[in-house]
Amino acid sequence: MKKHWAVVLPLLVLACGPKDENGDGIADGIRDPDSVSVVAPANPKGTVSGQVLDTAMQPLAGASVRLTIGSDTAEGKYVVQTDALGNFMIKSVPAGSTVLATISKEGYATLRASAVVPSTAGNIPINDGNASLGLIMLAKTQSKVSFTLLTDKGQPAVGAQAFLEAYPAGLIAAAGTTVQATSTVTAVPAVADAMGVVSFNNMPSPSELTRIGTPPSGNTTTAYYRLWVDPVDVNGDGVIDSGGYAAPIDASVLLKSGSQIVTLNPAKNSSGSTSFTLLATNVPSLQLTAGSPPEAKKPLRNLLRPGESIFLGFSQPVARDSLVAILTGESGQTAIDLTVTPNETGDVYMLTPSLTNTPEGQEYNLILRATSAYSGAMQTWRGYFVSGDVKTPRPLQLDSVTFRDGTTGTPNVLDAGECVILTFNQVVTTTTFQLDALLLNGTDTKPYKASPAPYPSALTACFGSEATKIPIDTSFQATSRFYFTYGLASDTTLPPINPTSTTARIRVDFSKFQQADFSLYYETAWGAPVPSTTVLERTLTPPVR
């Protein structure tokens, strides 16, 4: 008989192989357990099982267990309810698949866990691989958790929006199966009342979290609430009174104390500065320090397009109506109209100057005074800018040439020893080399050296008792006016020049020195060197009274 089986079996294998039409893992027609031909199912199946308990280790009957496999969302295909002992088993789960199990029950936290169903489970049979989730504990979510929120100044943070998350909301104790669980409960956002209290409903109580999150040793606590609070404007004036809050709160501490006072952080801007400073602006001169490089004071570094708004970003909100902003021209004599627009939180301002009153190429001075809404600190800033679009530089021109009458001599006549004043169409970055100026009076030609005269000038002989009415920053490295003295007052050989009867011209020549040394080149307001071929000429006019 044994010889007979030895002959037949190879023939069956060579012909078409054993069949397993009922999918039980045993070749059809074989009844003797010792003579089994194992056939791997085309689509092997497995199971997912576990037991659901509460935090007191009591079974939770009627809990829902739902599996999601890939994109399979068929309703009810992999959904079961736990029995009286909290047990569940889901069958016919494709072996080798990664499943997402969602365990939930009304009044308890929802726990999500992923596991892999084994593709083999031994030799015989191979169709029952099981992913055991083991013991699953769900925290009860039938409690209210409250916190008292105070601003950093100690007042109730009325209207503060708060968010709360509890961890762990559940626990999986699986043996022999790799399980990854997501275990948190997120509360519906709450708003602080008039006393600064925020309450979150349907949350695990501190005792629930402590029981489920504290190891048996009791030495390390892993149970906590994580609280987030948005920055708050308590009095609704548009200024943030306190910054937000984001930190874990130990569940065991809350269990012992019964309540928790949370002090919000002081309001700060993105830099975290605790002092009242000007952090950002498109007028760099407002932020000059002793260590700033010389280039920071140049016109090109402080060039604003005509009509462009000035932006100011403070480290702390500015007290309402405390910002004083004054814009004046190069001489610092009269204020230019500004439109001042604050943002909602009061820490960013936009200043828009009048377009008609800020022609290109000219220097403008900005003076600021502001008080911090937080600390009450008052600060002042002074800076300057030049109006001009960097894309459209303007060539240098000589706008006017006039003079200042001295205390002696004939009025409205240029006498020896009096100052001639040249004004360009834009501010000019100066060098140590003086400009060549020629006085052309008929057939008489006399050379002079013109020097820069920034505002205000201490040269009383040329500019009188000149002083600014508005306290501008005088460190700007450019000016639009230059001067030279028409000889010495004692020189009797110099003829008086009456501009109303005699045509006299002033010629400014940049050609002699700008060809030799690039470092000596004068620059326009746009940062362009004045070409060495530049020669400018203008008729002398009487002083303007």
Coordinates of C-alpha atoms in Angstrom, one line a residue:
M1 CA 0.0 0.0 0.0
K2 CA 2.8 2.4 0.8
K3 CA 4.5 1.6 -2.5
H4 CA 1.2 2.5 -4.2
W5 CA 1.1 6.0 -2.6
A6 CA 4.7 6.6 -3.5
V7 CA 3.8 6.0 -7.2
V8 CA 0.6 8.1 -7.3
L9 CA 1.6 11.2 -5.4
P10 CA 4.3 12.3 -7.8
L11 CA 1.9 11.8 -10.7
L12 CA -0.6 14.1 -9.0
V13 CA 2.0 16.8 -8.5
L14 CA 3.3 16.6 -12.0
A15 CA -0.2 16.6 -13.5
C16 CA -1.9 19.6 -12.0
G17 CA -0.9 19.7 -8.3
P18 CA -3.1 19.4 -5.2
K19 CA -6.2 21.5 -5.0
D20 CA -7.8 23.4 -2.1
E21 CA -11.1 24.6 -3.3
N22 CA -12.6 25.2 0.2
G23 CA -9.7 27.3 1.3
D24 CA -8.9 25.4 4.5
G25 CA -5.2 25.1 3.8
I26 CA -5.5 21.2 3.2
A27 CA -5.5 19.5 -0.1
D28 CA -9.0 18.3 -1.1
G29 CA -9.6 14.5 -0.6
I30 CA -7.1 14.2 2.1
R31 CA -8.6 13.0 5.4
D32 CA -5.6 11.6 7.2
P33 CA -4.0 14.4 9.3
D34 CA -0.6 12.7 9.0
S35 CA -0.8 12.8 5.2
V36 CA -1.5 16.5 4.4
S37 CA -0.5 18.5 1.3
V38 CA -0.4 22.2 2.4
V39 CA -1.7 24.6 -0.2
A40 CA -1.2 28.4 0.3
P41 CA -4.5 30.3 -0.1
A42 CA -4.6 32.8 -2.9
N43 CA -5.8 35.5 -0.6
P44 CA -4.9 34.5 3.0
K45 CA -7.0 36.1 5.8
G46 CA -6.3 37.0 9.4
T47 CA -8.0 38.6 12.5
V48 CA -7.7 41.6 14.7
S49 CA -8.6 41.2 18.3
G50 CA -8.3 42.8 21.8
Q51 CA -10.1 43.8 25.0
V52 CA -11.4 47.3 25.8
L53 CA -11.4 48.5 29.5
D54 CA -11.8 51.7 31.4
T55 CA -9.1 53.2 33.5
A56 CA -10.3 51.2 36.5
M57 CA -9.6 48.0 34.5
Q58 CA -13.3 47.2 34.1
P59 CA -14.6 45.8 30.8
L60 CA -16.3 48.3 28.5
A61 CA -19.2 46.5 26.7
G62 CA -20.7 48.0 23.5
A63 CA -17.5 49.9 22.5
S64 CA -17.2 50.3 18.7
V65 CA -14.1 48.9 16.9
R66 CA -13.8 50.0 13.3
L67 CA -11.0 49.0 11.0
T68 CA -9.8 51.0 8.0
I69 CA -7.6 49.2 5.5
G70 CA -6.0 51.3 2.9
S71 CA -8.7 53.2 1.1
D72 CA -11.4 50.7 2.1
T73 CA -14.3 52.6 3.6
A74 CA -17.1 50.2 3.2
E75 CA -19.6 50.8 5.9
G76 CA -19.9 48.0 8.4
K77 CA -17.4 45.7 6.7
Y78 CA -14.9 45.8 9.5
V79 CA -17.0 47.1 12.4
V80 CA -17.8 45.2 15.6
Q81 CA -19.0 45.9 19.2
T82 CA -17.2 44.6 22.3
D83 CA -19.0 41.9 24.3
A84 CA -19.8 41.9 28.0
L85 CA -16.2 41.3 28.8
G86 CA -15.0 44.0 26.5
N87 CA -13.6 41.5 24.0
F88 CA -13.7 41.9 20.2
M89 CA -12.5 40.0 17.1
I90 CA -12.7 41.1 13.5
K91 CA -12.3 38.3 11.0
S92 CA -11.5 38.0 7.3
V93 CA -8.9 40.7 7.4
P94 CA -6.4 40.5 4.6
A95 CA -3.2 39.0 5.9
G96 CA -0.1 41.2 5.7
S97 CA -2.2 44.4 5.6
T98 CA -1.7 47.5 7.9
V99 CA -4.9 48.3 9.6
L100 CA -6.1 51.4 11.4
A101 CA -8.3 50.5 14.4
T102 CA -10.6 53.2 15.8
I103 CA -11.9 52.3 19.3
S104 CA -14.7 54.6 20.6
K105 CA -17.5 54.6 23.1
E106 CA -19.9 57.4 24.1
G107 CA -18.5 59.2 27.1
Y108 CA -15.0 57.9 26.6
A109 CA -12.0 59.0 24.6
T110 CA -11.5 57.7 21.1
L111 CA -8.3 55.8 20.6
R112 CA -6.7 55.1 17.2
A113 CA -4.0 52.5 16.7
S114 CA -2.3 50.9 13.6
A115 CA -1.1 47.3 13.5
V116 CA 0.0 44.8 10.9
V117 CA -1.9 41.5 10.4
P118 CA 0.7 38.7 10.1
S119 CA 0.9 37.1 6.7
T120 CA 1.8 33.6 8.2
A121 CA 0.8 31.9 11.5
G122 CA 2.8 28.7 11.6
N123 CA 2.7 25.7 9.4
I124 CA -0.9 24.4 9.7
P125 CA -3.2 26.1 9.0
I126 CA -1.7 29.3 7.5
N127 CA -5.0 31.2 7.2
D128 CA -5.5 32.6 10.7
G129 CA -2.7 35.2 11.4
N130 CA -3.9 37.4 14.3
A131 CA -3.0 41.0 15.2
S132 CA -3.8 41.3 18.9
L133 CA -4.1 44.8 20.2
G134 CA -4.1 43.4 23.7
L135 CA -5.6 45.5 26.5
I136 CA -7.0 48.8 25.5
M137 CA -7.9 51.4 28.1
L138 CA -10.1 54.4 27.3
A139 CA -10.2 57.4 29.6
K140 CA -13.7 58.7 30.6
T141 CA -14.5 62.1 29.1
Q142 CA -17.3 63.3 31.3
S143 CA -15.5 66.0 33.3
K144 CA -15.0 69.7 33.2
V145 CA -11.5 71.1 33.4
S146 CA -11.0 74.8 34.2
F147 CA -8.1 77.2 34.4
T148 CA -7.8 80.8 35.4
L149 CA -6.0 83.0 32.9
L150 CA -4.2 86.2 34.0
T151 CA -2.3 88.7 32.0
D152 CA 1.3 89.3 32.9
K153 CA 0.1 92.4 34.8
G154 CA -2.2 90.3 36.9
Q155 CA -5.5 91.2 35.5
P156 CA -8.1 88.6 34.2
A157 CA -7.4 87.8 30.6
V158 CA -11.0 88.5 29.6
G159 CA -11.8 87.2 26.1
A160 CA -8.7 85.1 25.7
Q161 CA -9.2 82.2 23.3
A162 CA -7.8 78.9 24.7
F163 CA -7.3 75.4 23.5
L164 CA -6.8 72.2 25.5
E165 CA -5.5 68.8 24.7
A166 CA -5.3 65.9 27.2
Y167 CA -2.7 63.1 27.1
P168 CA -3.0 60.1 27.3
A169 CA -6.6 59.6 26.5
G170 CA -6.0 55.8 26.1
L171 CA -3.5 53.1 26.5
I172 CA -2.7 50.0 24.6
A173 CA -0.8 47.1 26.2
A174 CA -0.1 44.8 23.3
A175 CA 2.1 41.7 23.6
G176 CA 3.9 40.3 20.5
T177 CA 2.3 42.8 18.1
T178 CA 3.8 46.1 16.9
V179 CA 1.2 48.8 17.6
Q180 CA 1.4 52.5 17.2
A181 CA -1.3 54.5 19.0
T182 CA -2.6 58.0 18.9
S183 CA -3.9 59.0 22.3
T184 CA -5.1 62.5 22.9
V185 CA -8.4 64.3 23.5
T186 CA -8.8 67.7 22.1
A187 CA -11.4 70.0 23.6
V188 CA -13.7 72.5 22.0
P189 CA -12.0 75.9 22.2
A190 CA -13.1 78.1 25.1
V191 CA -13.1 81.8 25.8
A192 CA -12.1 83.3 29.2
D193 CA -15.0 85.0 31.1
A194 CA -14.9 88.2 33.1
M195 CA -12.8 86.5 35.8
G196 CA -10.4 85.0 33.3
V197 CA -11.7 81.5 33.7
V198 CA -11.8 79.1 30.8
S199 CA -13.7 75.8 31.1
F200 CA -13.4 72.8 28.8
N201 CA -16.2 70.2 28.9
N202 CA -16.1 66.5 28.0
M203 CA -12.5 66.0 29.0
P204 CA -10.7 63.4 31.1
S205 CA -10.5 64.4 34.7
P206 CA -7.0 64.8 36.3
S207 CA -7.6 61.5 38.2
E208 CA -8.4 59.7 34.9
L209 CA -5.2 61.0 33.2
T210 CA -3.1 60.3 36.3
R211 CA -4.3 56.7 36.6
I212 CA -3.7 55.9 32.9
G213 CA -0.5 57.9 32.5
T214 CA 1.5 57.2 35.6
P215 CA 3.7 54.1 35.6
P216 CA 3.5 51.7 38.6
S217 CA 6.7 53.2 40.1
G218 CA 4.9 56.5 40.4
N219 CA 8.2 58.3 39.9
T220 CA 7.6 59.7 36.4
T221 CA 4.5 61.4 35.3
T222 CA 3.5 61.2 31.7
A223 CA 0.0 62.5 32.0
Y224 CA -0.7 66.1 31.2
Y225 CA -2.9 68.7 29.7
R226 CA -1.4 70.9 27.0
L227 CA -2.9 74.4 27.1
W228 CA -2.6 77.0 24.3
V229 CA -3.8 80.6 24.7
D230 CA -3.9 83.2 22.0
P231 CA -2.5 86.7 22.7
V232 CA -5.3 88.8 24.3
D233 CA -6.5 92.4 24.0
V234 CA -8.3 92.8 27.3
N235 CA -9.8 96.2 26.9
G236 CA -10.5 96.1 23.2
D237 CA -8.4 99.1 22.3
G238 CA -6.6 97.2 19.5
V239 CA -3.4 96.8 21.5
I240 CA -2.4 93.3 22.6
D241 CA -2.2 93.4 26.5
S242 CA -0.5 90.0 26.9
G243 CA 1.2 87.4 24.8
G244 CA -0.1 83.9 24.5
Y245 CA 0.8 80.7 26.4
A246 CA 1.8 77.2 25.3
A247 CA 2.9 74.6 27.8
P248 CA 2.0 71.3 29.4
I249 CA 0.3 71.2 32.8
D250 CA 1.0 68.1 35.0
A251 CA -2.3 66.2 35.5
S252 CA -1.1 65.0 39.0
V253 CA -0.4 68.6 40.1
L254 CA -3.9 69.7 38.9
L255 CA -5.3 66.6 40.8
K256 CA -3.7 67.7 44.0
S257 CA -4.4 71.4 43.7
G258 CA -7.9 71.3 42.2
S259 CA -7.2 74.5 40.2
Q260 CA -4.5 76.2 38.3
I261 CA -3.7 79.9 37.7
V262 CA -1.9 80.5 34.4
T263 CA -0.1 83.7 33.8
L264 CA 0.2 84.7 30.2
N265 CA 3.5 85.8 28.8
P266 CA 4.4 89.5 28.4
A267 CA 3.6 90.7 24.9
K268 CA 6.6 90.8 22.7
N269 CA 7.1 91.0 19.0
S270 CA 8.8 88.5 16.8
S271 CA 12.3 89.3 18.1
G272 CA 11.4 88.7 21.7
S273 CA 12.7 92.1 22.7
T274 CA 11.6 93.2 26.2
S275 CA 12.8 96.9 25.6
F276 CA 10.9 99.5 23.7
T277 CA 12.8 99.9 20.4
L278 CA 12.2 100.5 16.7
L279 CA 12.8 97.1 15.2
A280 CA 12.1 97.6 11.5
T281 CA 11.7 100.5 9.1
N282 CA 12.4 101.4 5.5
V283 CA 14.3 104.5 6.7
P284 CA 17.6 102.9 7.9
S285 CA 18.9 106.2 9.3
L286 CA 16.4 105.9 12.2
Q287 CA 18.3 102.9 13.5
L288 CA 21.8 104.3 13.2
T289 CA 24.2 103.5 16.1
A290 CA 27.8 104.4 16.9
G291 CA 28.9 101.2 15.2
S292 CA 27.0 101.8 12.0
P293 CA 29.2 101.9 8.9
P294 CA 29.6 105.3 7.0
E295 CA 27.7 103.9 4.1
A296 CA 24.6 103.7 6.3
K297 CA 24.5 107.5 6.2
K298 CA 24.6 107.9 2.5
P299 CA 21.6 109.1 0.5
L300 CA 21.3 105.9 -1.6
R301 CA 21.0 103.8 1.6
N302 CA 18.1 106.1 2.6
L303 CA 16.3 106.5 -0.7
L304 CA 12.5 106.4 -0.7
R305 CA 10.4 106.6 -3.8
P306 CA 8.3 109.8 -4.1
G307 CA 5.0 109.2 -2.2
E308 CA 6.3 105.9 -0.7
S309 CA 5.0 105.3 2.8
I310 CA 7.3 105.1 5.7
F311 CA 6.9 101.9 7.8
L312 CA 7.7 101.7 11.5
G313 CA 7.7 98.4 13.4
F314 CA 8.1 98.7 17.2
S315 CA 9.1 96.0 19.6
Q316 CA 6.0 96.8 21.7
P317 CA 2.6 98.3 20.9
V318 CA 2.6 102.1 21.0
A319 CA 0.2 103.7 23.5
R320 CA -2.9 105.1 21.7
D321 CA -2.3 108.6 20.3
S322 CA 1.2 108.8 21.8
L323 CA 3.1 108.7 18.5
V324 CA 4.3 112.1 17.3
A325 CA 5.8 112.1 13.8
I326 CA 7.3 115.3 12.3
L327 CA 8.6 115.5 8.8
T328 CA 10.6 118.5 7.7
G329 CA 12.9 119.5 4.8
E330 CA 16.7 119.7 4.8
S331 CA 16.7 123.0 6.7
G332 CA 14.4 121.8 9.5
Q333 CA 12.3 124.9 9.5
T334 CA 8.7 123.8 8.7
A335 CA 6.8 120.6 9.1
I336 CA 5.4 118.7 6.1
D337 CA 2.0 117.0 6.2
L338 CA 2.0 113.3 7.1
T339 CA -0.8 110.8 7.2
V340 CA -0.3 108.5 10.1
T341 CA -2.0 105.0 10.0
P342 CA -1.5 102.4 12.8
N343 CA -2.2 98.7 12.5
E344 CA -4.8 96.9 14.7
T345 CA -2.3 95.8 17.3
G346 CA -0.6 99.2 17.5
D347 CA 3.0 98.0 16.9
V348 CA 3.3 98.9 13.2
Y349 CA 2.7 102.3 11.8
M350 CA 2.6 103.7 8.2
L351 CA 3.5 107.3 7.6
T352 CA 2.5 108.7 4.2
P353 CA 4.1 112.1 3.2
S354 CA 2.5 114.6 0.9
L355 CA 3.7 113.8 -2.7
T356 CA 3.6 117.4 -3.8
N357 CA 5.7 118.5 -0.8
T358 CA 8.5 116.0 -1.3
P359 CA 10.3 116.6 -4.6
E360 CA 13.0 114.3 -5.8
G361 CA 16.6 114.6 -4.8
Q362 CA 16.0 116.5 -1.6
E363 CA 16.7 115.5 2.0
Y364 CA 13.9 115.1 4.5
N365 CA 14.2 114.7 8.2
L366 CA 11.9 112.5 10.3
I367 CA 11.6 113.0 14.1
L368 CA 9.6 110.4 16.1
R369 CA 8.4 110.2 19.7
A370 CA 6.4 107.3 21.1
T371 CA 5.4 105.7 24.4
S372 CA 5.2 101.9 25.0
A373 CA 1.7 100.7 25.8
Y374 CA 3.3 98.0 28.0
S375 CA 6.1 99.6 30.0
G376 CA 5.3 103.3 29.6
A377 CA 8.8 103.9 28.4
M378 CA 9.1 106.9 26.0
Q379 CA 11.6 106.9 23.2
T380 CA 12.6 109.4 20.5
W381 CA 14.2 108.7 17.1
R382 CA 15.7 111.0 14.5
G383 CA 16.6 110.1 10.9
Y384 CA 16.5 111.3 7.3
F385 CA 15.8 110.1 3.8
V386 CA 16.1 111.4 0.2
S387 CA 13.1 111.3 -2.1
G388 CA 13.9 109.5 -5.3
D389 CA 13.3 106.3 -7.3
V390 CA 16.4 104.2 -7.6
K391 CA 15.4 103.2 -11.1
T392 CA 15.3 106.8 -12.4
P393 CA 18.5 108.7 -11.3
R394 CA 18.5 112.4 -12.0
P395 CA 21.6 114.2 -13.3
L396 CA 23.2 116.9 -11.2
Q397 CA 22.2 120.4 -12.0
L398 CA 22.9 123.8 -10.5
D399 CA 19.6 125.3 -9.4
S400 CA 20.6 128.7 -8.1
V401 CA 23.6 131.0 -7.2
T402 CA 23.0 133.9 -4.9
F403 CA 24.9 135.6 -2.0
R404 CA 24.4 136.9 1.5
D405 CA 24.7 140.6 2.2
G406 CA 27.2 141.5 4.9
T407 CA 26.7 144.0 7.6
T408 CA 28.7 146.6 5.5
G409 CA 28.7 147.3 1.9
T410 CA 25.9 148.0 -0.5
P411 CA 22.6 146.1 -0.1
N412 CA 21.8 143.6 -3.0
V413 CA 25.4 144.0 -4.3
L414 CA 28.1 141.4 -4.0
D415 CA 30.9 143.1 -2.1
A416 CA 34.3 141.8 -1.2
G417 CA 34.3 139.4 1.7
E418 CA 30.6 138.3 1.2
C419 CA 29.5 134.7 0.7
V420 CA 28.3 133.2 -2.5
I421 CA 25.9 130.3 -2.0
L422 CA 25.4 127.6 -4.6
T423 CA 22.4 125.3 -4.5
F424 CA 22.1 122.1 -6.5
N425 CA 18.9 120.3 -7.6
Q426 CA 19.8 117.4 -5.2
V427 CA 21.9 116.5 -2.2
V428 CA 25.5 115.6 -3.1
T429 CA 27.8 113.3 -1.2
T430 CA 30.9 115.3 -0.5
T431 CA 34.6 114.4 -0.4
T432 CA 37.6 116.1 1.1
F433 CA 38.3 117.8 -2.2
Q434 CA 36.8 121.2 -2.7
L435 CA 34.8 122.1 -5.8
D436 CA 36.3 124.4 -8.4
A437 CA 34.2 127.5 -8.9
L438 CA 34.8 130.3 -11.4
L439 CA 33.3 133.7 -11.0
L440 CA 32.7 135.1 -14.5
N441 CA 32.2 138.8 -14.6
G442 CA 32.5 140.2 -18.0
T443 CA 36.1 139.7 -19.0
D444 CA 37.2 139.1 -15.4
T445 CA 37.5 135.4 -14.3
K446 CA 38.5 134.5 -10.7
P447 CA 38.8 130.9 -9.4
Y448 CA 37.5 129.9 -6.0
K449 CA 37.0 126.7 -4.0
A450 CA 33.5 125.9 -2.9
S451 CA 32.9 123.9 0.3
P452 CA 29.7 122.1 1.5
A453 CA 27.4 123.8 3.9
P454 CA 25.0 121.3 5.6
Y455 CA 22.2 122.5 7.7
P456 CA 22.4 124.2 10.2
S457 CA 25.7 125.9 9.4
A458 CA 27.9 127.6 12.1
L459 CA 29.4 130.0 9.5
T460 CA 27.6 133.1 10.7
A461 CA 29.4 135.3 8.2
C462 CA 27.8 133.4 5.4
F463 CA 24.5 132.1 6.8
G464 CA 23.8 134.4 9.8
S465 CA 22.5 133.0 13.0
E466 CA 21.2 129.9 11.3
A467 CA 19.3 127.4 13.4
T468 CA 16.8 124.7 12.9
K469 CA 13.3 125.1 14.4
I470 CA 12.9 121.3 14.5
P471 CA 15.6 119.1 16.2
I472 CA 16.9 117.2 13.1
D473 CA 19.8 114.8 12.9
T474 CA 22.8 116.7 11.5
S475 CA 25.0 113.7 10.8
F476 CA 23.8 113.3 7.1
Q477 CA 26.8 113.0 4.8
A478 CA 25.3 115.0 1.9
T479 CA 24.0 118.5 1.3
S480 CA 22.5 120.4 -1.6
R481 CA 24.3 123.7 -0.9
F482 CA 27.9 124.9 -1.1
Y483 CA 29.6 128.3 -0.5
F484 CA 32.7 130.3 -1.1
T485 CA 33.8 133.8 0.0
Y486 CA 34.2 136.6 -2.6
G487 CA 37.7 137.4 -1.6
L488 CA 38.7 139.3 1.6
A489 CA 36.7 142.2 2.9
S490 CA 39.9 144.2 2.9
D491 CA 40.5 143.6 -0.8
T492 CA 39.8 146.9 -2.5
T493 CA 40.7 145.5 -5.9
L494 CA 37.6 143.3 -6.2
P495 CA 34.9 145.2 -8.0
P496 CA 31.4 145.1 -6.5
I497 CA 28.9 143.1 -8.6
N498 CA 25.3 144.3 -8.9
P499 CA 23.3 141.4 -10.4
T500 CA 20.5 143.7 -11.5
S501 CA 22.8 145.7 -13.8
T502 CA 25.7 143.3 -14.4
T503 CA 25.5 139.8 -15.6
A504 CA 27.8 137.6 -13.5
R505 CA 27.9 133.8 -13.8
I506 CA 29.3 131.1 -11.5
R507 CA 30.8 128.0 -13.2
V508 CA 31.3 124.8 -11.2
D509 CA 33.9 122.5 -12.7
F510 CA 34.2 118.8 -11.7
S511 CA 36.7 117.9 -14.4
K512 CA 40.0 118.7 -12.8
F513 CA 40.1 116.3 -9.8
Q514 CA 37.5 113.6 -10.7
Q515 CA 39.7 112.2 -13.5
A516 CA 42.6 111.4 -11.2
D517 CA 41.2 109.6 -8.1
F518 CA 38.0 107.6 -8.0
S519 CA 37.8 108.1 -4.2
L520 CA 37.5 111.8 -4.7
Y521 CA 34.4 111.7 -6.9
Y522 CA 31.3 113.5 -5.7
E523 CA 28.2 111.4 -5.8
T524 CA 24.6 112.3 -6.6
A525 CA 21.6 111.4 -4.3
W526 CA 21.3 108.2 -6.4
G527 CA 24.8 107.1 -5.6
A528 CA 26.1 107.8 -9.1
P529 CA 29.5 109.5 -9.4
V530 CA 29.3 113.0 -10.9
P531 CA 30.9 112.5 -14.4
S532 CA 34.4 114.1 -14.7
T533 CA 33.1 115.9 -17.7
T534 CA 30.5 117.8 -15.7
V535 CA 30.6 121.6 -15.9
L536 CA 27.6 123.5 -14.5
E537 CA 27.0 127.2 -14.9
R538 CA 24.4 129.6 -13.4
T539 CA 23.7 133.4 -13.3
L540 CA 24.2 135.2 -10.0
T541 CA 21.0 136.5 -8.6
P542 CA 20.3 139.0 -5.8
P543 CA 19.7 137.6 -2.3
V544 CA 16.1 136.5 -1.5
R545 CA 14.8 138.6 1.4

